[in-house]
PDB file of C-alpha atoms in Angstrom:
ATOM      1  CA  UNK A   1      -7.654  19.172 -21.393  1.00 83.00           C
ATOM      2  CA  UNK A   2      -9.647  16.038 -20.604  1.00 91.00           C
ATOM      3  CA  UNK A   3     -13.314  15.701 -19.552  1.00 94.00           C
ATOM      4  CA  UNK A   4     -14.510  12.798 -17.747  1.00 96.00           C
ATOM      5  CA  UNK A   5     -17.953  11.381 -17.606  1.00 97.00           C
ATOM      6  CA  UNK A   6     -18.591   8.476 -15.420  1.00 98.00           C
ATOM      7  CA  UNK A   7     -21.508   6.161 -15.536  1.00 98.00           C
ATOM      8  CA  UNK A   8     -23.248   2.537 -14.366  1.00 98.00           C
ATOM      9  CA  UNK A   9     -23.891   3.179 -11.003  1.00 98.00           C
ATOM     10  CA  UNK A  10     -27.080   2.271  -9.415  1.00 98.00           C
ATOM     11  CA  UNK A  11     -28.922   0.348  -6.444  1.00 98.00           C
ATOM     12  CA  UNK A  12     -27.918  -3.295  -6.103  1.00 98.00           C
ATOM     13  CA  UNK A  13     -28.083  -5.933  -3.342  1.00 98.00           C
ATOM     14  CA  UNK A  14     -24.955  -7.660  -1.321  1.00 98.00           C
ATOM     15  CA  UNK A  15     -23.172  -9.813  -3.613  1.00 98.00           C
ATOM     16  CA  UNK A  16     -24.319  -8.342  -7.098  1.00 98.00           C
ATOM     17  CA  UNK A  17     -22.239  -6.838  -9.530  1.00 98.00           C
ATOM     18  CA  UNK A  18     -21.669  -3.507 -11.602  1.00 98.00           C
ATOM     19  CA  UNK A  19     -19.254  -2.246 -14.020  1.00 98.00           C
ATOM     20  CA  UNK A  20     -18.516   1.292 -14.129  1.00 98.00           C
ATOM     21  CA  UNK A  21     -17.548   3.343 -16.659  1.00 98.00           C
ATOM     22  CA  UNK A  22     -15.161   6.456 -17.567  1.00 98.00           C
ATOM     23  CA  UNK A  23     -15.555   7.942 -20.784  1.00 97.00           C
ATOM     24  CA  UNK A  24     -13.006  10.441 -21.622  1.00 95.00           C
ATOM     25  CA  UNK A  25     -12.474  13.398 -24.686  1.00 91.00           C
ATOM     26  CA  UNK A  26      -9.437  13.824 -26.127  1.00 76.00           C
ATOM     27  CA  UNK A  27      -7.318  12.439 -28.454  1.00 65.00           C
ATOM     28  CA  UNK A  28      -4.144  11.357 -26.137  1.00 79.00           C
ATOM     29  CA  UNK A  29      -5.969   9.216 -23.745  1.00 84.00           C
ATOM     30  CA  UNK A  30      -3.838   6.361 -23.808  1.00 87.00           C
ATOM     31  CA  UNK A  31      -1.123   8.609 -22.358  1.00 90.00           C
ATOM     32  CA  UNK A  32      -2.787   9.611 -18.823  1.00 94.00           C
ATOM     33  CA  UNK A  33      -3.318   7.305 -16.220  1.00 96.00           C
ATOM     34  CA  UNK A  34      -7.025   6.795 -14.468  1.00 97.00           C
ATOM     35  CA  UNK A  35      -8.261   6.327 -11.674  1.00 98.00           C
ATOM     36  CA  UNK A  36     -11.366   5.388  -9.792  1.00 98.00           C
ATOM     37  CA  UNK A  37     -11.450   6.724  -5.886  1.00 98.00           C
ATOM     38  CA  UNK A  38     -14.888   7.045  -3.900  1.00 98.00           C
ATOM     39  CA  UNK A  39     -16.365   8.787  -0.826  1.00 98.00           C
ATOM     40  CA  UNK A  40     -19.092   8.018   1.381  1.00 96.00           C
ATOM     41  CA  UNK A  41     -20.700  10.534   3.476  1.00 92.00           C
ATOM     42  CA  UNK A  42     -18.919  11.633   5.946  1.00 94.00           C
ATOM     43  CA  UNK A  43     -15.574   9.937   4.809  1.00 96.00           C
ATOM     44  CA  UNK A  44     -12.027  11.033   3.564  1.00 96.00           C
ATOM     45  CA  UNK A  45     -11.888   9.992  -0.346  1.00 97.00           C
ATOM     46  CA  UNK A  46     -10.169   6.605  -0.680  1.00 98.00           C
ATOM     47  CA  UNK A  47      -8.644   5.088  -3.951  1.00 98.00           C
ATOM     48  CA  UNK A  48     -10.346   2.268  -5.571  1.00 98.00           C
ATOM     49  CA  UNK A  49      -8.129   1.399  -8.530  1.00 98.00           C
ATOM     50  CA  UNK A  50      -5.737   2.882 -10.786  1.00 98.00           C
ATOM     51  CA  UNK A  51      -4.194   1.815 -14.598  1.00 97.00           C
ATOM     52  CA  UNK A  52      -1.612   3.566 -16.328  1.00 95.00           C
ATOM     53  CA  UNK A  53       2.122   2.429 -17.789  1.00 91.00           C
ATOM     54  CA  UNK A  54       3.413   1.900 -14.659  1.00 90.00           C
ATOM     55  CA  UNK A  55       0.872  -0.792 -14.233  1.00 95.00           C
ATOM     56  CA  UNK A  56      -2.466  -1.695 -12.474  1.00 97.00           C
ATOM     57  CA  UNK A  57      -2.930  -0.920  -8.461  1.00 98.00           C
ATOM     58  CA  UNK A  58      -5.850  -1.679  -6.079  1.00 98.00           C
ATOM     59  CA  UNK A  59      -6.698  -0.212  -3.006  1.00 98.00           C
ATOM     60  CA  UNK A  60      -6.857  -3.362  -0.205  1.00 97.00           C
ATOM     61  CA  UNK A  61     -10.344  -3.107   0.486  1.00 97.00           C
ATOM     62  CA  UNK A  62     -11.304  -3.946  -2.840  1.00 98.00           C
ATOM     63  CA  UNK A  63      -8.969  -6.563  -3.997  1.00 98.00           C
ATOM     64  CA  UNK A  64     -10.310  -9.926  -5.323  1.00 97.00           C
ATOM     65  CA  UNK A  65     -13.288  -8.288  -5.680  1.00 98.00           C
ATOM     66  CA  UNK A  66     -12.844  -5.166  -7.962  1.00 98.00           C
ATOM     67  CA  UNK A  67     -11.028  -4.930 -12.083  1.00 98.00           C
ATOM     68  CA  UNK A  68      -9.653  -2.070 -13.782  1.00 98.00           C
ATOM     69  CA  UNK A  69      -9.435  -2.651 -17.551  1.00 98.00           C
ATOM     70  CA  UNK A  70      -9.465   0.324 -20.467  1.00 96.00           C
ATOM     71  CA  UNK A  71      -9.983   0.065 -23.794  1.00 95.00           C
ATOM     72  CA  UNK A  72      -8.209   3.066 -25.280  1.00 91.00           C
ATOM     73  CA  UNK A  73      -9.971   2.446 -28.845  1.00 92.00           C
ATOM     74  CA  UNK A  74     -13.084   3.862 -26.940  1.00 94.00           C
ATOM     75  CA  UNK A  75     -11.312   6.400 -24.455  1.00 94.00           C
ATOM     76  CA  UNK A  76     -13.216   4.183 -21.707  1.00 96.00           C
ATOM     77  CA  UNK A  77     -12.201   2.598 -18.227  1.00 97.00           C
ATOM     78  CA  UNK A  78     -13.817   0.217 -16.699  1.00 98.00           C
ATOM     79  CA  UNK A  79     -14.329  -0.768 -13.129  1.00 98.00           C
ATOM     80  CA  UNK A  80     -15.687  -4.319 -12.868  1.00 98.00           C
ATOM     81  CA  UNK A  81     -16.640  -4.629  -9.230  1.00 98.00           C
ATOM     82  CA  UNK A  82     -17.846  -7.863  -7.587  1.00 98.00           C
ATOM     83  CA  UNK A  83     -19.049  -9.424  -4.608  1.00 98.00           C
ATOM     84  CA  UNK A  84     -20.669  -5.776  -3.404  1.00 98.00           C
ATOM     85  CA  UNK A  85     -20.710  -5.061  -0.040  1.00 98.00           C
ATOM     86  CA  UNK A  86     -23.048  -2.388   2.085  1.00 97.00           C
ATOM     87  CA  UNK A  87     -19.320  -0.766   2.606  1.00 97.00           C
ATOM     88  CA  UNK A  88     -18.596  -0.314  -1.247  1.00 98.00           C
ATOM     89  CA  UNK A  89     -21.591   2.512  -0.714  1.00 98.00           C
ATOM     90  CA  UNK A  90     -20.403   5.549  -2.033  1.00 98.00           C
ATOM     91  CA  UNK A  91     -19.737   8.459  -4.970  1.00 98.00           C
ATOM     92  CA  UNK A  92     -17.685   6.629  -6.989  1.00 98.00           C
ATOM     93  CA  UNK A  93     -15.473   9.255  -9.388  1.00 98.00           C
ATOM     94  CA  UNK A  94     -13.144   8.448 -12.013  1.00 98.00           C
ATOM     95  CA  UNK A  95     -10.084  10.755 -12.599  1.00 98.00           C
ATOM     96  CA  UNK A  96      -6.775  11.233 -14.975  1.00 96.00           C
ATOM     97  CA  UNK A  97      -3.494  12.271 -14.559  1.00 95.00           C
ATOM     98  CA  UNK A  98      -0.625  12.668 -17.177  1.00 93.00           C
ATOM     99  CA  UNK A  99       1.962  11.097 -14.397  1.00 87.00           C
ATOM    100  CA  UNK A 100       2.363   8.090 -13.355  1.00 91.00           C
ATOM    101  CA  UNK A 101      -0.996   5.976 -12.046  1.00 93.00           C
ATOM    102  CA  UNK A 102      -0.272   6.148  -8.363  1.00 94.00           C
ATOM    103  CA  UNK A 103      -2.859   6.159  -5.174  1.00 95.00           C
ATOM    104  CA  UNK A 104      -3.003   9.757  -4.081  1.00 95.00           C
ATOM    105  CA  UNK A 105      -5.946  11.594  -5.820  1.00 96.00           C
ATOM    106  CA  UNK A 106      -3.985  14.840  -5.485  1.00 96.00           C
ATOM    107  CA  UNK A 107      -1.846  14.124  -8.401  1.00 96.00           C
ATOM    108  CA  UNK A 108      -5.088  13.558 -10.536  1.00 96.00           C
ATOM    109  CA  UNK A 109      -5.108  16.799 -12.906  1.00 95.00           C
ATOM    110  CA  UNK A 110      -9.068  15.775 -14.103  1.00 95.00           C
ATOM    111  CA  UNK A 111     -12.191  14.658 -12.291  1.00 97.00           C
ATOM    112  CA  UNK A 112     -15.517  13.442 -13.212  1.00 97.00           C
ATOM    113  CA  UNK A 113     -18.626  14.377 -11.669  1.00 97.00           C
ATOM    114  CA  UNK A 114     -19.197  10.921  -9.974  1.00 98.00           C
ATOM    115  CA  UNK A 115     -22.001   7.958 -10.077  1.00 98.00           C
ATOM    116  CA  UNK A 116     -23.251   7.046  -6.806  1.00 98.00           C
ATOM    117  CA  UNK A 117     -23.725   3.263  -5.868  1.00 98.00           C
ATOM    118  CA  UNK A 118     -26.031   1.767  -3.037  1.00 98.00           C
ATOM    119  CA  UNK A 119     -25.318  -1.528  -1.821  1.00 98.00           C
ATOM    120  CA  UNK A 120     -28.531  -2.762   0.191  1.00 97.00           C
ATOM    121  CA  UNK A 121     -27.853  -5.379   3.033  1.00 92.00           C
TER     122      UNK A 121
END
C-alpha cells in the first residue's frame, strides 16, 4: 500500500514558477513509478509527467517547460514547472504504479488527493 500526499500548489501569474511535490509512505518507493496528470474543469485528465526505470516521459504540452526529478531518500517527487501558462490551470494529482512509468493514468494503482494551481493572465 502507498499513500500519496501532494503539495505546492497555489495562485501565480503567467510566467512564474512552482514546484510540486509528492510525498509518499512506504518503504519500497524507489520501486513504483510516479506520475503527475491534471484536470481542469470540465476536461478529460491528461498526463503531465512520469519517472520510473523505464525512464522519464512528458506529456507535449508541457515540455521545455515542466521537470520530473525524485529523491527516493525522502520518498518525494518533484514537479518543477516553468514558464506557467493560464492553460497549466488545473488539479494537479500525483500517482504510483508498481509497472512500468507509462502515460495512461489507468495503470496507476495509487492516487493523491490533488493541489490545485491558478495561473492568472
Amino acid at each position: 500500500q502507498v499513500q500519496l500526499v501532494e503539495s505546492g500548489g497555489g495562485l501565480v501569474q503567467t510566467g512564474d514558477s512552482l514546484r510540486l511535490s509528492c510525498a509518499a509512505s512506504g518503504r519500497t518507493f524507489s520501486n513504483y513509478a510516479v506520475g503527475w496528470f491534471r484536470q481542469a474543469p470540465g476536461k478529460e485528465r491528461e498526463f503531465v509527467a512520469t519517472i520510473g526505470w523505464t525512464g522519464i516521459y512528458y506529456g507535449d504540452s508541457v515540455k521545455g517547460r515542466f521537470t520530473i526529478s525524485r529523491d527516493n531518500a525522502k520518498n518525494t517527487v518533484y514537479l518543477h514547472m516553468n514558464s506557467l501558462k493560464p492553460a497549466d490551470t488545473a488539479l494537479y494529482y500525483c500517482a504510483a504504479t508498481i509497472g512500468s512509468a507509462v502515460p495512461d493514468p489507468k495503470r496507476y494503482e495509487y492516487w493523491g488527493q490533488g493541489t490545485q494551481v491558478t495561473v492568472s493572465s
